[in-house]
Short mmCIF file of C-alpha atoms and ligand atoms in Angstrom, two decimals:
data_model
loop_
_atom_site.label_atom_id
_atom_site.label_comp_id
_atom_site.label_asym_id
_atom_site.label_seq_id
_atom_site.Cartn_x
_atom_site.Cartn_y
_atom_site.Cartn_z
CA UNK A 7 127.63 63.37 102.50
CA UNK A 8 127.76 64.99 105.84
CA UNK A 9 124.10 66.53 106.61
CA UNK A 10 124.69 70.23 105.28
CA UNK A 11 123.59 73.64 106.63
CA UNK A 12 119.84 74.67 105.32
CA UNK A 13 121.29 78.11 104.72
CA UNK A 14 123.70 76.70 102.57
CA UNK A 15 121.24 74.70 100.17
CA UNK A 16 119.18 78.12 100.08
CA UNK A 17 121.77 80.36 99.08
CA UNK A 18 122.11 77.77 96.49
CA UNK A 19 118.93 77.69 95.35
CA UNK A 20 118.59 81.42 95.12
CA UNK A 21 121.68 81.22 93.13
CA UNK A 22 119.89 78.43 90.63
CA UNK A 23 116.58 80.33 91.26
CA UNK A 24 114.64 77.58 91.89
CA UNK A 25 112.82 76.29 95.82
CA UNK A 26 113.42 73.81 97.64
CA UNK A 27 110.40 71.33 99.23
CA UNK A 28 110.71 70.87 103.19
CA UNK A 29 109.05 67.59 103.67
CA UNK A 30 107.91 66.63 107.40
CA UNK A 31 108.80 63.02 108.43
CA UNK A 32 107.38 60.63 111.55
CA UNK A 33 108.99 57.50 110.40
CA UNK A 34 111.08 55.40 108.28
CA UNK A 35 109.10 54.62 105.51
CA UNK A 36 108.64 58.61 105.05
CA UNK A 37 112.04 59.04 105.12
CA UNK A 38 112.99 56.58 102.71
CA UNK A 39 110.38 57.73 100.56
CA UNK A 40 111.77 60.77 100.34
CA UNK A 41 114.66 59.62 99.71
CA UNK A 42 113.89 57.50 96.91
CA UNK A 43 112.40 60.75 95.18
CA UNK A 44 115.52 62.81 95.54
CA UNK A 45 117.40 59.84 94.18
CA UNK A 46 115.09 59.74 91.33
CA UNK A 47 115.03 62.92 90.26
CA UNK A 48 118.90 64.34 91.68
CA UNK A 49 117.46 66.99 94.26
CA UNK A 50 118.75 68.41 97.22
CA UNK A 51 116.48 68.05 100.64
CA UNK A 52 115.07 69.34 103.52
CA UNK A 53 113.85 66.81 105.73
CA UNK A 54 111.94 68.67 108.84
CA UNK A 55 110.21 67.44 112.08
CA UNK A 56 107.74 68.61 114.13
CA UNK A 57 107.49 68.65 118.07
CA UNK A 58 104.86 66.10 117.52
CA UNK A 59 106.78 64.26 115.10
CA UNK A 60 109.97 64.02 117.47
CA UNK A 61 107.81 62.82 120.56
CA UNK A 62 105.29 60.14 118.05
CA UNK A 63 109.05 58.88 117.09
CA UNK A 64 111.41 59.73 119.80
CA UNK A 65 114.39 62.00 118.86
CA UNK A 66 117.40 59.75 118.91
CA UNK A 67 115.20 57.12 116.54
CA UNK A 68 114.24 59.70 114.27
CA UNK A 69 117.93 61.40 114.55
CA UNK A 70 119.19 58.13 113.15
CA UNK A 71 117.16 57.29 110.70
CA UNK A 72 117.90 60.51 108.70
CA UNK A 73 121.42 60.04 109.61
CA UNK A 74 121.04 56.55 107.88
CA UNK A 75 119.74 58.93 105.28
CA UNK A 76 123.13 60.83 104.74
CA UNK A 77 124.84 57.83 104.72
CA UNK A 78 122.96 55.65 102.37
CA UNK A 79 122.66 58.55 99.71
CA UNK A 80 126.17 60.53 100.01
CA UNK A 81 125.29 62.64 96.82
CA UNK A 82 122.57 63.89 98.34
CA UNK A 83 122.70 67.07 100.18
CA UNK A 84 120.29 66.76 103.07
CA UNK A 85 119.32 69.50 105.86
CA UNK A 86 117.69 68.56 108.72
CA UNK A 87 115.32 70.87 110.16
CA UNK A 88 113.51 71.76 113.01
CA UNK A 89 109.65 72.60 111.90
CA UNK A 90 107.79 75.20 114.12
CA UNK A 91 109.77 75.30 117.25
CA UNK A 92 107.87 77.10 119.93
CA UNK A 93 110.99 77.88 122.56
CA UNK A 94 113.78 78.75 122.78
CA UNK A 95 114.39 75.33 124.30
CA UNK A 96 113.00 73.32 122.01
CA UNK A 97 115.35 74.97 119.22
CA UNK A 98 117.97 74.13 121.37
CA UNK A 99 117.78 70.33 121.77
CA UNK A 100 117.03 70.13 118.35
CA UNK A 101 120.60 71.90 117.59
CA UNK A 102 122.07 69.74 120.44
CA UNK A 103 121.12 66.84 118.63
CA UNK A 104 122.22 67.32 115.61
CA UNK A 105 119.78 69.21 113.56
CA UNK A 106 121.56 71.53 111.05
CA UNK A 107 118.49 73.56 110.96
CA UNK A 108 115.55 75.41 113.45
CA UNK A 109 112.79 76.92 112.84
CA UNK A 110 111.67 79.26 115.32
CA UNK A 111 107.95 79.69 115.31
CA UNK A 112 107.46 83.10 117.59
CA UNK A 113 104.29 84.83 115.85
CA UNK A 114 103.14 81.89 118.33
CA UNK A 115 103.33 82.09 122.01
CA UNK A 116 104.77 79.01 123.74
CA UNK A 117 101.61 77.15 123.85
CA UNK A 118 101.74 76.52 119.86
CA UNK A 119 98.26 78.30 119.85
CA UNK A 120 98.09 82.10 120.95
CA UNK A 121 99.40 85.04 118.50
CA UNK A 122 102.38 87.14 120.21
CA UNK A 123 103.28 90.41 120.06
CA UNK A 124 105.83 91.36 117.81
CA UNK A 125 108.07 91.77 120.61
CA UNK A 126 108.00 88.76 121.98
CA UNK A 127 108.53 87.39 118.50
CA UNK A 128 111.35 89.36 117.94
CA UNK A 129 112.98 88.72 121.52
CA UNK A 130 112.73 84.71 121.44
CA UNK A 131 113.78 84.45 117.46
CA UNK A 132 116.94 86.66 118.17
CA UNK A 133 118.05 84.92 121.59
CA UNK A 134 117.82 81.66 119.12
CA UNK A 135 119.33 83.13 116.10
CA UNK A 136 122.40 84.03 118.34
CA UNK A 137 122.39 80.51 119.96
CA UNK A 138 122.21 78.36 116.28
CA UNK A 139 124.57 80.81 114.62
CA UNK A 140 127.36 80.43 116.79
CA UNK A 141 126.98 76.60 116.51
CA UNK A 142 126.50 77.15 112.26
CA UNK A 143 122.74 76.07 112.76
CA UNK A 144 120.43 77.48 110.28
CA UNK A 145 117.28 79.89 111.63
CA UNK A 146 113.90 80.68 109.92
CA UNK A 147 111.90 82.66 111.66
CA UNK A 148 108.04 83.42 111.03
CA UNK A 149 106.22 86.47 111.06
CA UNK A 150 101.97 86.97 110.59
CA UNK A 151 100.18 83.96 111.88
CA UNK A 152 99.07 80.98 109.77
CA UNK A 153 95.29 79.52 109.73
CA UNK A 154 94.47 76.05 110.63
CA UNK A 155 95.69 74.12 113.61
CA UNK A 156 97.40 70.83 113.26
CA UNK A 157 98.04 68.00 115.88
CA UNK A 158 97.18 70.74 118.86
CA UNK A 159 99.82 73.07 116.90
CA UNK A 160 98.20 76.24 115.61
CA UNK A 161 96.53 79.54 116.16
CA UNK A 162 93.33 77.94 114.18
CA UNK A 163 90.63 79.91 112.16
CA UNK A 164 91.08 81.60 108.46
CA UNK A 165 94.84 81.70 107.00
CA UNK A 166 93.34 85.66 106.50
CA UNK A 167 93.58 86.98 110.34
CA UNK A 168 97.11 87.76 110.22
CA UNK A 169 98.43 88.27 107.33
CA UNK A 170 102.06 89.53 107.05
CA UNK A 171 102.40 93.14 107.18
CA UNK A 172 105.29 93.77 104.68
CA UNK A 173 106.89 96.62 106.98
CA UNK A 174 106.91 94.37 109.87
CA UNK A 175 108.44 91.85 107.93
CA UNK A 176 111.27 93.97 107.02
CA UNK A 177 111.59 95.46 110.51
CA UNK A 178 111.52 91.83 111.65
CA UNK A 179 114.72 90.67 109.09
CA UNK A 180 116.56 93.69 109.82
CA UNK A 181 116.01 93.19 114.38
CA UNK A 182 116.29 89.26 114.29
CA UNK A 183 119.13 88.63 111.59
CA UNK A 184 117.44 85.19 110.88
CA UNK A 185 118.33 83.59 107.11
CA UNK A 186 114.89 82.12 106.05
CA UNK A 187 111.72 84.23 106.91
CA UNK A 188 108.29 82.92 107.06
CA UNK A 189 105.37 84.80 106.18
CA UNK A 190 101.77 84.62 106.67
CA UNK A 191 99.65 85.15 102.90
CA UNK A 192 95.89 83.17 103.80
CA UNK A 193 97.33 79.51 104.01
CA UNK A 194 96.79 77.20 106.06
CA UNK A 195 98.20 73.91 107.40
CA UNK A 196 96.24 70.62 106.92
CA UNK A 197 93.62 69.82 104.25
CA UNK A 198 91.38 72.79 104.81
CA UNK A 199 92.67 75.75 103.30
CA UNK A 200 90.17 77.11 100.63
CA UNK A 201 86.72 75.79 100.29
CA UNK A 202 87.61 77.20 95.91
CA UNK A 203 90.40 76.98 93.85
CA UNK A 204 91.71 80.53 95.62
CA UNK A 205 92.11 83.61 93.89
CA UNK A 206 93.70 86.75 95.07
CA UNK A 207 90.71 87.40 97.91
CA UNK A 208 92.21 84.67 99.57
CA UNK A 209 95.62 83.98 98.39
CA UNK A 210 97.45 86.94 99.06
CA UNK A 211 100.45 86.73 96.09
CA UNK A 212 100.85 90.42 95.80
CA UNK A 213 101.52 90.37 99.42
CA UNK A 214 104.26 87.71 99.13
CA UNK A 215 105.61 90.12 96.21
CA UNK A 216 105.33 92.92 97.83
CA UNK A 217 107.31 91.08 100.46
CA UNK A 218 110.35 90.35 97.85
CA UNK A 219 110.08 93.84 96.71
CA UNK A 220 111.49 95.25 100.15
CA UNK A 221 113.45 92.20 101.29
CA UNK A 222 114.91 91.06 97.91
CA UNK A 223 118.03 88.94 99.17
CA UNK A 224 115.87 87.35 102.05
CA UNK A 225 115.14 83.32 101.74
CA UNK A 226 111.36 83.17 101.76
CA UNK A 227 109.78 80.46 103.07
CA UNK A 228 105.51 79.21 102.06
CA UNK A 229 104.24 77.18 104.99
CA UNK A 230 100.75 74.90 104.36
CA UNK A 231 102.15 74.51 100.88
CA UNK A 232 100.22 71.39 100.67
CA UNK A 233 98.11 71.23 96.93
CA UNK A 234 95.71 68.86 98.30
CA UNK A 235 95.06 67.36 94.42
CA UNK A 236 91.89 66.03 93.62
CA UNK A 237 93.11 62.53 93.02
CA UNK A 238 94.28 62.42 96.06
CA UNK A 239 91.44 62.89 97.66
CA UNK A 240 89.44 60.84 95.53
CA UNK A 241 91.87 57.55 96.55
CA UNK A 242 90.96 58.11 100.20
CA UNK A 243 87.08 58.61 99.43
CA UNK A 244 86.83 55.69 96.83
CA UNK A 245 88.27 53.42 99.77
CA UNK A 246 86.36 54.69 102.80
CA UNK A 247 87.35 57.92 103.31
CA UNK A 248 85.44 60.89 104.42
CA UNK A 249 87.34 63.70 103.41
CA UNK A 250 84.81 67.00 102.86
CA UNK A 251 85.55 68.80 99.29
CA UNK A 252 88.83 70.36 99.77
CA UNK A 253 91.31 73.00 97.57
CA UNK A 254 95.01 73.91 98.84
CA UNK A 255 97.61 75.90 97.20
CA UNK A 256 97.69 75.09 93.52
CA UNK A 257 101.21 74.70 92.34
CA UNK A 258 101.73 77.20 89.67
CA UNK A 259 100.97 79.84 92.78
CA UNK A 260 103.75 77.84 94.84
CA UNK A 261 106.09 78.99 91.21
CA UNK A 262 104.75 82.20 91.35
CA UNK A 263 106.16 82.25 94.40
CA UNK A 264 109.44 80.94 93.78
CA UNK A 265 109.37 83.71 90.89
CA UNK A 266 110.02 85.82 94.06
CA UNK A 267 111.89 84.69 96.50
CA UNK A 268 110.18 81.93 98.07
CA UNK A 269 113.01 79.45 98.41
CA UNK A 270 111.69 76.93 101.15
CA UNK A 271 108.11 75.17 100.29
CA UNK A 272 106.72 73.12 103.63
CA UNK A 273 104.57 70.16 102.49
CA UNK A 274 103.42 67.62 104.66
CA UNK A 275 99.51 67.12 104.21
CA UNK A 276 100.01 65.62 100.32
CA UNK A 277 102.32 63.20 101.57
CA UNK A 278 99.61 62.16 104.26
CA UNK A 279 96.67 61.48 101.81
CA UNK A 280 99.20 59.60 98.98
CA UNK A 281 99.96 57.51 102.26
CA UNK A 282 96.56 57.16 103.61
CA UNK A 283 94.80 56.14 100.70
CA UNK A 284 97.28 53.77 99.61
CA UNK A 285 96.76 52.00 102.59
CA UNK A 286 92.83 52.80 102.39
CA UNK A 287 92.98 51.22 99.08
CA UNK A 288 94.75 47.82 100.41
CA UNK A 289 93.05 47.36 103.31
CA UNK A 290 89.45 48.20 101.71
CA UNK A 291 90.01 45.87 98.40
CA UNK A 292 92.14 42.82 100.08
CA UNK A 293 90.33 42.77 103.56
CA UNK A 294 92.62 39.23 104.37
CA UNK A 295 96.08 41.26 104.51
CA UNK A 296 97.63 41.83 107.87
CA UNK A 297 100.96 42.08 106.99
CA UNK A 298 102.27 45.68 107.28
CA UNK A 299 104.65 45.52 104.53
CA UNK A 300 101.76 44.97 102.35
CA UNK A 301 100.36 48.37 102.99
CA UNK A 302 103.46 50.52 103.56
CA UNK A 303 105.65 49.40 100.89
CA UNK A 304 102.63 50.73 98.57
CA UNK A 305 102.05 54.02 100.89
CA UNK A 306 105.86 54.43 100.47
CA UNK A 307 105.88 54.64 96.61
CA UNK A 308 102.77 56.84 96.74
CA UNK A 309 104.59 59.50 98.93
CA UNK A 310 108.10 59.01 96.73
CA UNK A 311 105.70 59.61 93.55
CA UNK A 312 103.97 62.98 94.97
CA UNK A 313 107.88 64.37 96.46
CA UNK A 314 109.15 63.36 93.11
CA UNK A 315 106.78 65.70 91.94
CA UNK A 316 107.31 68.66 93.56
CA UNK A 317 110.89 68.37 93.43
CA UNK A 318 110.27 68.84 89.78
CA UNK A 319 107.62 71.31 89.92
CA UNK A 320 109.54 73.33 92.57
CA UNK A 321 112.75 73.14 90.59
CA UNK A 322 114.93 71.71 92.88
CA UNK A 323 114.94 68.25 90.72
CA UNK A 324 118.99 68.05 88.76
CA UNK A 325 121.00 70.05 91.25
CA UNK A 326 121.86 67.97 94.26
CA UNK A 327 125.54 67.57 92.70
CA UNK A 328 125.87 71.56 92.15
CA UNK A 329 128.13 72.10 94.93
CA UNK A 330 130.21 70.28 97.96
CA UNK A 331 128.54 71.05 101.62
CA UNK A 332 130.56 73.41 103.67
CA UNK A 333 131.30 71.78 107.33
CA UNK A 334 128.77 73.30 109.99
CA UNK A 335 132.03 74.33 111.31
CA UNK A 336 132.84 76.41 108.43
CA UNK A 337 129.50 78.15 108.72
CA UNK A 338 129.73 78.90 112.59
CA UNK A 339 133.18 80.92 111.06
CA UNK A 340 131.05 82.35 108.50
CA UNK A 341 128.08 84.23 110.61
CA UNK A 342 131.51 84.96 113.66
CA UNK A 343 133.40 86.74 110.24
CA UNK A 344 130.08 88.31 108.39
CA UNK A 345 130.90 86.77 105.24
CA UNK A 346 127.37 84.91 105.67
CA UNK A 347 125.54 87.76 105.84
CA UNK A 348 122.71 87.91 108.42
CA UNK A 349 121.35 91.82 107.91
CA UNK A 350 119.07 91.65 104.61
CA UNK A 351 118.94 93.96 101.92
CA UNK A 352 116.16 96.42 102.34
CA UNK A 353 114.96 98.21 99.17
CA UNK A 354 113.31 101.43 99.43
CA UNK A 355 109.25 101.18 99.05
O1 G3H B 28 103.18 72.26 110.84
C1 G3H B 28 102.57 71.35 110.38
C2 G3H B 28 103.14 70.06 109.94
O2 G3H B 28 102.23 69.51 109.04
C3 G3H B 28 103.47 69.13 111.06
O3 G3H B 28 102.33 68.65 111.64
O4 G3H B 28 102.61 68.92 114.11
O5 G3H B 28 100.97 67.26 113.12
O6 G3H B 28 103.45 66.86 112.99
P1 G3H B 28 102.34 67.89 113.07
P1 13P B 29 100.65 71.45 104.73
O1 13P B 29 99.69 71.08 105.81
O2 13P B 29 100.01 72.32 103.69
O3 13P B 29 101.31 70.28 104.11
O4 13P B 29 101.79 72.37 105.40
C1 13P B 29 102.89 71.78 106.04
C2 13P B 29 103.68 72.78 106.82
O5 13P B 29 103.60 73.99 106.64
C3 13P B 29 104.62 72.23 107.80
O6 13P B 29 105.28 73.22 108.52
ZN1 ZN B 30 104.17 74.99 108.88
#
């Protein structure tokens, strides 16, 4: 199967009412894993890369292995995304490449670090939203900052200093026109989100619903979706590790969430610690290996088994074969001709 358009596997999966996990890739064995798991349990994808993850890999290598991807699994629908962008041109080579998918990040100034003004946000999401649309590339836009900083990307600090403001988010839909919104409700990316299992001081679930309640048609999107499971962490530790005591976003919050609206989950800090302490765990009990296969073959069926799982958990798992892709070309005539529908549906408050 052709790689398909991101809004196209959303509006699906607001149709089936389930979410759909974005999983971020650096290399092959990620990829396959990933692919493996959708295999395994029939789910659609998102496969998404970071600016770091596109210069670690180069773009053209990682272009073609999730082109190899498509290929190898043709009933499979597969978007490929863009994760935090932070320009305009940065969305732009991505959709020059190939990417069916971009995520503009503007609740970030260019430097990946600094909060923006709404304006600004607003101003660089819209000049990309009309860019990607008229090519049928997919937009999600973000608004309230997330905590944490990862690989230099990141405003840092509490997930709680900007929170999304539900009348900004609605204000930010209407001006932008973008099909999968971001929002900002005390997450964080990376391993350190809550120092407890987090309740609604920290986890801000009504604010997510309160979010749906205005913007009911909009594709939601849960960033530093990571659930950071105990056993997890307890592989890395046993074998070396010194990970400090660590909660993330338990999942039945993450179905909460999909209860309203949240159609996009981003999860790339699980797959990291089923990786790194299946390696941990190779290296630390059979000290004379020094072949690689003998480490990533087993870090690739740890990452397949925690995707697996979430494609379950999330819903996605049994409908990859729910519907054909529409070309990109198709969708480029769709946003030209409004019959994909960029303005959201605003309910009164
Ligand atoms: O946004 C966060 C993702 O986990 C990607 O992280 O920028 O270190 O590749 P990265
Ligand atoms: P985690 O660090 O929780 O996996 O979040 C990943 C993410 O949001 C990528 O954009
Ligand atoms: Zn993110």
């Amino acid at each position: 199967m052709p790689l398909v358009s991101m809004r196209q596997l959303l509006d699906e999966a607001a149709k089936g009412g389930y979410g759909v996990g974005a999983f971020n890739v650096n290399d092959m064995e990620q990829i396959q894993a990933i692919m493996a798991a959708a295999k395994e349990t029939n789910s659609p994808v998102i496969i998404q890369a970071s600016r770091g993850a596109r210069a670690f890999a180069q773009d053209r290598f990682l272009f073609h292995l999730i082109l190899a991807a498509s290929e190898l699994y043709p009933e499979i629908p597969i978007a490929m995304h863009q994760d935090h962008g932070n320009s305009f041109e940065t969305c732009k080579s991505a959709i020059e490449l190939g990417y069916t998918s971009v995520m503009m990040d503007g609740s970030l100034k260019e430097d990946g670090k600094t909060p923006s003004s709404f304006e600004e946000n607003v101003a660089v999401t819209k000049r990309v939203v009309d860019f990607a649309h008229d090519r049928g590339v997919t937009v999600e836009g973000e608004i309230g900052v997330l905590g944490g900083v990862e690989d230099g990307h990141g405003a840092g600090g509490s997930g709680l200093e900007h929170v999304t403001d539900p009348d900004q988010a609605v204000e930010f839909a209407e001006l932008t026109g973008v099909d999968a919104l971001a929002i900002a409700i005390g997450t964080s990316h990376g391993a350190y989100k809550f120092t407890k299992k987090p309740d609604g001081s920290v986890l801000k679930m009504d604010v997510l619903i309160a979010i749906h309640k205005r913007l009911p048609n909009t594709h939601l999107v849960m960033h530093g979706s990571s659930s950071v499971p105990k056993d997890l962490q307890d592989v890395v530790n046993e074998y070396g590790g010194k990970l400090k005591e660590t909660w993330g976003v338990p999942v039945e919050e993450i179905q909460l969430g999909i209860r309203n609206g949240v159609r996009k989950i981003n999860v790339d800090t699980d797959n990291r610690l089923a990786m790194t302490g299946a390696i941990r765990k190779v290296l630390w009990t059979q000290p004379e290996k020094f072949d690689p296969r003998d480490y990533m073959k087993p870090a690739r069926e740890a990452m397949q088994k925690v995707v697996a799982q979430r494609m379950t958990q999330f819903g996605q798992a049994g409908h990859a074969g729910d519907y054909a892709p529409i070309s990109i070309a198709e969708i480029a005539k769709g946003y030209a001709d409004g019959t994909l529908a960029t303005r959201p549906l605003v309910a009164a408050k």
